[in-house]
């Protein structure tokens, strides 16, 4: 059931577009930002507000890697797996991260602190291999740099810090 507050926000977003259909992505962001991921209920609710079949909303969700169908870690670390980054060792970095954390792609660690994902080109190929932590870029990744990054993020979480 959609809360009145969220319905209001959704209607405000829809009013900002000349064509209602253009609002689907911002609405999905709204749901994901507030719930952490897009559940079946979230997809059904966005579909209801948009007047679209849920299957069409699901198609949009599965097209964009920025949308997640499962809860992620507090720090979601993504590594680019496109060509320039792959040539510079991006896929090894991804494997390294998954081994270090003992998780599969888009699966949170048992403590809920981390998850690891793969993304396509982030348009920073000259800084390959590239990644991002909660959408904040991190460039020229190395296994040692990734280990430091994990330690820093863990320390930040233990210190009560928020964000990436
Ligand atoms: S290929 Fe990775 S940022 Fe372009």
PDB file of C-alpha atoms and ligand atoms in Angstrom:
ATOM      1  CA  UNK A   1       0.000   0.000   0.000  1.00  0.00           C
ATOM      2  CA  UNK A   2       1.416   3.351  -1.052  1.00  0.00           C
ATOM      3  CA  UNK A   3       1.665   5.895   1.739  1.00  0.00           C
ATOM      4  CA  UNK A   4      -0.070   9.182   1.150  1.00  0.00           C
ATOM      5  CA  UNK A   5       3.249  11.038   1.460  1.00  0.00           C
ATOM      6  CA  UNK A   6       4.862   8.927  -1.216  1.00  0.00           C
ATOM      7  CA  UNK A   7       1.869   9.148  -3.492  1.00  0.00           C
ATOM      8  CA  UNK A   8       2.079  12.943  -3.211  1.00  0.00           C
ATOM      9  CA  UNK A   9       5.798  12.904  -4.066  1.00  0.00           C
ATOM     10  CA  UNK A  10       5.112  10.599  -7.008  1.00  0.00           C
ATOM     11  CA  UNK A  11       2.372  12.869  -8.350  1.00  0.00           C
ATOM     12  CA  UNK A  12       4.701  15.851  -8.027  1.00  0.00           C
ATOM     13  CA  UNK A  13       7.351  14.007 -10.048  1.00  0.00           C
ATOM     14  CA  UNK A  14       4.824  13.032 -12.722  1.00  0.00           C
ATOM     15  CA  UNK A  15       3.610  16.632 -13.009  1.00  0.00           C
ATOM     16  CA  UNK A  16       7.211  17.661 -13.796  1.00  0.00           C
ATOM     17  CA  UNK A  17       7.154  15.757 -17.100  1.00  0.00           C
ATOM     18  CA  UNK A  18       5.240  16.685 -20.245  1.00  0.00           C
ATOM     19  CA  UNK A  19       4.570  12.967 -20.811  1.00  0.00           C
ATOM     20  CA  UNK A  20       3.652  10.776 -17.875  1.00  0.00           C
ATOM     21  CA  UNK A  21       5.598   7.810 -19.285  1.00  0.00           C
ATOM     22  CA  UNK A  22       8.872   9.737 -18.762  1.00  0.00           C
ATOM     23  CA  UNK A  23       8.374   9.619 -14.998  1.00  0.00           C
ATOM     24  CA  UNK A  24       8.884   5.884 -14.594  1.00  0.00           C
ATOM     25  CA  UNK A  25      12.635   6.069 -13.917  1.00  0.00           C
ATOM     26  CA  UNK A  26      12.393   8.910 -11.348  1.00  0.00           C
ATOM     27  CA  UNK A  27       9.571   7.020  -9.632  1.00  0.00           C
ATOM     28  CA  UNK A  28      11.673   3.861  -9.442  1.00  0.00           C
ATOM     29  CA  UNK A  29      14.468   5.939  -7.914  1.00  0.00           C
ATOM     30  CA  UNK A  30      12.014   7.325  -5.367  1.00  0.00           C
ATOM     31  CA  UNK A  31      10.958   3.820  -4.286  1.00  0.00           C
ATOM     32  CA  UNK A  32      14.510   2.484  -4.265  1.00  0.00           C
ATOM     33  CA  UNK A  33      15.884   5.448  -2.314  1.00  0.00           C
ATOM     34  CA  UNK A  34      13.224   5.007   0.349  1.00  0.00           C
ATOM     35  CA  UNK A  35      13.238   1.188   0.562  1.00  0.00           C
ATOM     36  CA  UNK A  36      16.818   0.312  -0.440  1.00  0.00           C
ATOM     37  CA  UNK A  37      15.746  -1.899  -3.345  1.00  0.00           C
ATOM     38  CA  UNK A  38      12.795  -2.604  -5.630  1.00  0.00           C
ATOM     39  CA  UNK A  39      10.585  -5.369  -4.267  1.00  0.00           C
ATOM     40  CA  UNK A  40       7.706  -6.955  -6.202  1.00  0.00           C
ATOM     41  CA  UNK A  41       5.391  -4.674  -4.225  1.00  0.00           C
ATOM     42  CA  UNK A  42       7.398  -1.621  -5.261  1.00  0.00           C
ATOM     43  CA  UNK A  43       7.151  -2.585  -8.928  1.00  0.00           C
ATOM     44  CA  UNK A  44       3.410  -3.167  -8.587  1.00  0.00           C
ATOM     45  CA  UNK A  45       2.980   0.216  -6.879  1.00  0.00           C
ATOM     46  CA  UNK A  46       4.959   2.111  -9.507  1.00  0.00           C
ATOM     47  CA  UNK A  47       2.981   0.294 -12.208  1.00  0.00           C
ATOM     48  CA  UNK A  48      -0.289   1.268 -10.540  1.00  0.00           C
ATOM     49  CA  UNK A  49       0.670   4.944 -10.323  1.00  0.00           C
ATOM     50  CA  UNK A  50       1.969   4.964 -13.890  1.00  0.00           C
ATOM     51  CA  UNK A  51      -1.015   3.031 -15.232  1.00  0.00           C
ATOM     52  CA  UNK A  52       1.387   0.526 -16.795  1.00  0.00           C
ATOM     53  CA  UNK A  53       1.462  -3.280 -16.640  1.00  0.00           C
ATOM     54  CA  UNK A  54       3.921  -4.422 -13.920  1.00  0.00           C
ATOM     55  CA  UNK A  55       5.793  -6.462 -16.563  1.00  0.00           C
ATOM     56  CA  UNK A  56       6.679  -3.238 -18.398  1.00  0.00           C
ATOM     57  CA  UNK A  57       7.990  -1.650 -15.210  1.00  0.00           C
ATOM     58  CA  UNK A  58       9.988  -4.811 -14.541  1.00  0.00           C
ATOM     59  CA  UNK A  59      11.517  -4.518 -18.030  1.00  0.00           C
ATOM     60  CA  UNK A  60      12.717  -1.003 -17.219  1.00  0.00           C
ATOM     61  CA  UNK A  61      14.151  -2.208 -13.900  1.00  0.00           C
ATOM     62  CA  UNK A  62      16.052  -5.067 -15.492  1.00  0.00           C
ATOM     63  CA  UNK A  63      17.481  -2.805 -18.218  1.00  0.00           C
ATOM     64  CA  UNK A  64      19.282  -0.456 -15.798  1.00  0.00           C
ATOM     65  CA  UNK A  65      22.038  -1.716 -13.496  1.00  0.00           C
ATOM     66  CA  UNK A  66      21.312   1.149 -11.080  1.00  0.00           C
ATOM     67  CA  UNK A  67      18.104  -0.572 -10.008  1.00  0.00           C
ATOM     68  CA  UNK A  68      18.271  -3.464  -7.556  1.00  0.00           C
ATOM     69  CA  UNK A  69      15.739  -6.213  -6.945  1.00  0.00           C
ATOM     70  CA  UNK A  70      17.327  -7.374  -3.697  1.00  0.00           C
ATOM     71  CA  UNK A  71      18.609  -5.544  -0.622  1.00  0.00           C
ATOM     72  CA  UNK A  72      22.263  -4.568  -0.975  1.00  0.00           C
ATOM     73  CA  UNK A  73      24.998  -3.822   1.531  1.00  0.00           C
ATOM     74  CA  UNK A  74      25.284  -0.428   3.165  1.00  0.00           C
ATOM     75  CA  UNK A  75      28.288   0.093   0.902  1.00  0.00           C
ATOM     76  CA  UNK A  76      27.569  -1.207  -2.571  1.00  0.00           C
ATOM     77  CA  UNK A  77      30.856  -1.424  -4.455  1.00  0.00           C
ATOM     78  CA  UNK A  78      30.550  -1.711  -8.210  1.00  0.00           C
ATOM     79  CA  UNK A  79      33.335  -2.386 -10.686  1.00  0.00           C
ATOM     80  CA  UNK A  80      33.195  -1.622 -14.387  1.00  0.00           C
ATOM     81  CA  UNK A  81      33.473  -4.737 -16.505  1.00  0.00           C
ATOM     82  CA  UNK A  82      33.521  -3.071 -19.935  1.00  0.00           C
ATOM     83  CA  UNK A  83      36.428  -3.341 -22.330  1.00  0.00           C
ATOM     84  CA  UNK A  84      38.956  -0.695 -21.172  1.00  0.00           C
ATOM     85  CA  UNK A  85      38.529  -1.615 -17.542  1.00  0.00           C
ATOM     86  CA  UNK A  86      38.601  -5.337 -18.331  1.00  0.00           C
ATOM     87  CA  UNK A  87      41.910  -4.866 -20.189  1.00  0.00           C
ATOM     88  CA  UNK A  88      43.289  -3.071 -17.130  1.00  0.00           C
ATOM     89  CA  UNK A  89      42.262  -5.848 -14.733  1.00  0.00           C
ATOM     90  CA  UNK A  90      38.743  -4.779 -13.759  1.00  0.00           C
ATOM     91  CA  UNK A  91      37.417  -8.310 -13.757  1.00  0.00           C
ATOM     92  CA  UNK A  92      40.275  -9.447 -11.499  1.00  0.00           C
ATOM     93  CA  UNK A  93      39.344  -6.620  -9.122  1.00  0.00           C
ATOM     94  CA  UNK A  94      35.765  -7.825  -9.137  1.00  0.00           C
ATOM     95  CA  UNK A  95      36.887 -11.394  -8.351  1.00  0.00           C
ATOM     96  CA  UNK A  96      39.211 -10.089  -5.645  1.00  0.00           C
ATOM     97  CA  UNK A  97      36.377  -8.183  -3.978  1.00  0.00           C
ATOM     98  CA  UNK A  98      34.028 -11.149  -4.116  1.00  0.00           C
ATOM     99  CA  UNK A  99      36.694 -13.440  -2.643  1.00  0.00           C
ATOM    100  CA  UNK A 100      37.571 -10.966   0.113  1.00  0.00           C
ATOM    101  CA  UNK A 101      33.924 -10.553   1.091  1.00  0.00           C
ATOM    102  CA  UNK A 102      32.789 -14.098   0.330  1.00  0.00           C
ATOM    103  CA  UNK A 103      29.732 -12.969  -1.613  1.00  0.00           C
ATOM    104  CA  UNK A 104      28.200 -13.381  -5.039  1.00  0.00           C
ATOM    105  CA  UNK A 105      27.219 -10.447  -7.216  1.00  0.00           C
ATOM    106  CA  UNK A 106      24.635  -8.145  -5.629  1.00  0.00           C
ATOM    107  CA  UNK A 107      24.509 -10.231  -2.488  1.00  0.00           C
ATOM    108  CA  UNK A 108      25.085  -8.489   0.850  1.00  0.00           C
ATOM    109  CA  UNK A 109      27.679  -9.712   3.358  1.00  0.00           C
ATOM    110  CA  UNK A 110      26.093 -11.345   6.442  1.00  0.00           C
ATOM    111  CA  UNK A 111      26.680  -8.152   8.447  1.00  0.00           C
ATOM    112  CA  UNK A 112      24.906  -6.157   5.729  1.00  0.00           C
ATOM    113  CA  UNK A 113      27.892  -3.853   5.342  1.00  0.00           C
ATOM    114  CA  UNK A 114      29.030  -4.627   1.801  1.00  0.00           C
ATOM    115  CA  UNK A 115      27.807  -5.883  -1.519  1.00  0.00           C
ATOM    116  CA  UNK A 116      29.574  -6.077  -4.848  1.00  0.00           C
ATOM    117  CA  UNK A 117      28.192  -5.472  -8.297  1.00  0.00           C
ATOM    118  CA  UNK A 118      29.358  -5.123 -11.880  1.00  0.00           C
ATOM    119  CA  UNK A 119      28.498  -2.156 -14.072  1.00  0.00           C
ATOM    120  CA  UNK A 120      29.047  -1.276 -17.691  1.00  0.00           C
ATOM    121  CA  UNK A 121      31.264   1.602 -18.858  1.00  0.00           C
ATOM    122  CA  UNK A 122      31.166   4.577 -16.492  1.00  0.00           C
ATOM    123  CA  UNK A 123      32.759   6.861 -19.123  1.00  0.00           C
ATOM    124  CA  UNK A 124      36.001   7.151 -17.130  1.00  0.00           C
ATOM    125  CA  UNK A 125      37.986   4.712 -19.257  1.00  0.00           C
ATOM    126  CA  UNK A 126      41.216   6.747 -18.968  1.00  0.00           C
ATOM    127  CA  UNK A 127      41.160   6.021 -15.219  1.00  0.00           C
ATOM    128  CA  UNK A 128      40.617   2.262 -15.601  1.00  0.00           C
ATOM    129  CA  UNK A 129      39.934   0.091 -13.827  1.00  0.00           C
ATOM    130  CA  UNK A 130      37.118   2.142 -12.375  1.00  0.00           C
ATOM    131  CA  UNK A 131      34.482   1.494  -9.756  1.00  0.00           C
ATOM    132  CA  UNK A 132      32.044   3.293  -7.556  1.00  0.00           C
ATOM    133  CA  UNK A 133      30.920   3.059  -3.965  1.00  0.00           C
ATOM    134  CA  UNK A 134      27.270   4.066  -3.569  1.00  0.00           C
ATOM    135  CA  UNK A 135      27.619   5.952  -6.878  1.00  0.00           C
ATOM    136  CA  UNK A 136      30.799   7.811  -5.801  1.00  0.00           C
ATOM    137  CA  UNK A 137      33.643   7.077  -8.227  1.00  0.00           C
ATOM    138  CA  UNK A 138      36.816   5.314  -7.247  1.00  0.00           C
ATOM    139  CA  UNK A 139      39.510   5.146  -9.942  1.00  0.00           C
ATOM    140  CA  UNK A 140      42.582   3.107 -10.880  1.00  0.00           C
ATOM    141  CA  UNK A 141      41.597   0.217  -8.670  1.00  0.00           C
ATOM    142  CA  UNK A 142      44.213  -2.273  -7.507  1.00  0.00           C
ATOM    143  CA  UNK A 143      43.826  -5.289  -5.194  1.00  0.00           C
ATOM    144  CA  UNK A 144      45.789  -3.433  -2.498  1.00  0.00           C
ATOM    145  CA  UNK A 145      43.717  -0.278  -2.999  1.00  0.00           C
ATOM    146  CA  UNK A 146      40.528  -2.287  -2.730  1.00  0.00           C
ATOM    147  CA  UNK A 147      41.723  -3.826   0.548  1.00  0.00           C
ATOM    148  CA  UNK A 148      42.404  -0.336   1.896  1.00  0.00           C
ATOM    149  CA  UNK A 149      39.017   0.834   0.676  1.00  0.00           C
ATOM    150  CA  UNK A 150      37.273  -2.021   2.509  1.00  0.00           C
ATOM    151  CA  UNK A 151      39.207  -1.261   5.701  1.00  0.00           C
ATOM    152  CA  UNK A 152      38.360   2.458   5.433  1.00  0.00           C
ATOM    153  CA  UNK A 153      34.677   1.794   4.862  1.00  0.00           C
ATOM    154  CA  UNK A 154      34.576  -0.683   7.738  1.00  0.00           C
ATOM    155  CA  UNK A 155      36.242   1.857  10.027  1.00  0.00           C
ATOM    156  CA  UNK A 156      33.800   4.510   8.866  1.00  0.00           C
ATOM    157  CA  UNK A 157      30.857   2.241   9.624  1.00  0.00           C
ATOM    158  CA  UNK A 158      32.230   1.356  13.057  1.00  0.00           C
ATOM    159  CA  UNK A 159      32.743   5.040  13.752  1.00  0.00           C
ATOM    160  CA  UNK A 160      29.098   5.654  12.999  1.00  0.00           C
ATOM    161  CA  UNK A 161      29.820   7.504   9.746  1.00  0.00           C
ATOM    162  CA  UNK A 162      27.256   7.502   6.998  1.00  0.00           C
ATOM    163  CA  UNK A 163      27.414   7.439   3.225  1.00  0.00           C
ATOM    164  CA  UNK A 164      30.294   6.302   1.036  1.00  0.00           C
TER     165      UNK A 164
HETATM  166  S1  LIG B   1      35.358   0.758 -19.772  1.00  0.00           S
HETATM  167 FE1  LIG B   1      35.297   1.094 -17.650  1.00  0.00          FE
HETATM  168  S2  LIG B   1      34.896   3.206 -17.467  1.00  0.00           S
HETATM  169 FE2  LIG B   1      34.831   2.825 -19.591  1.00  0.00          FE
END
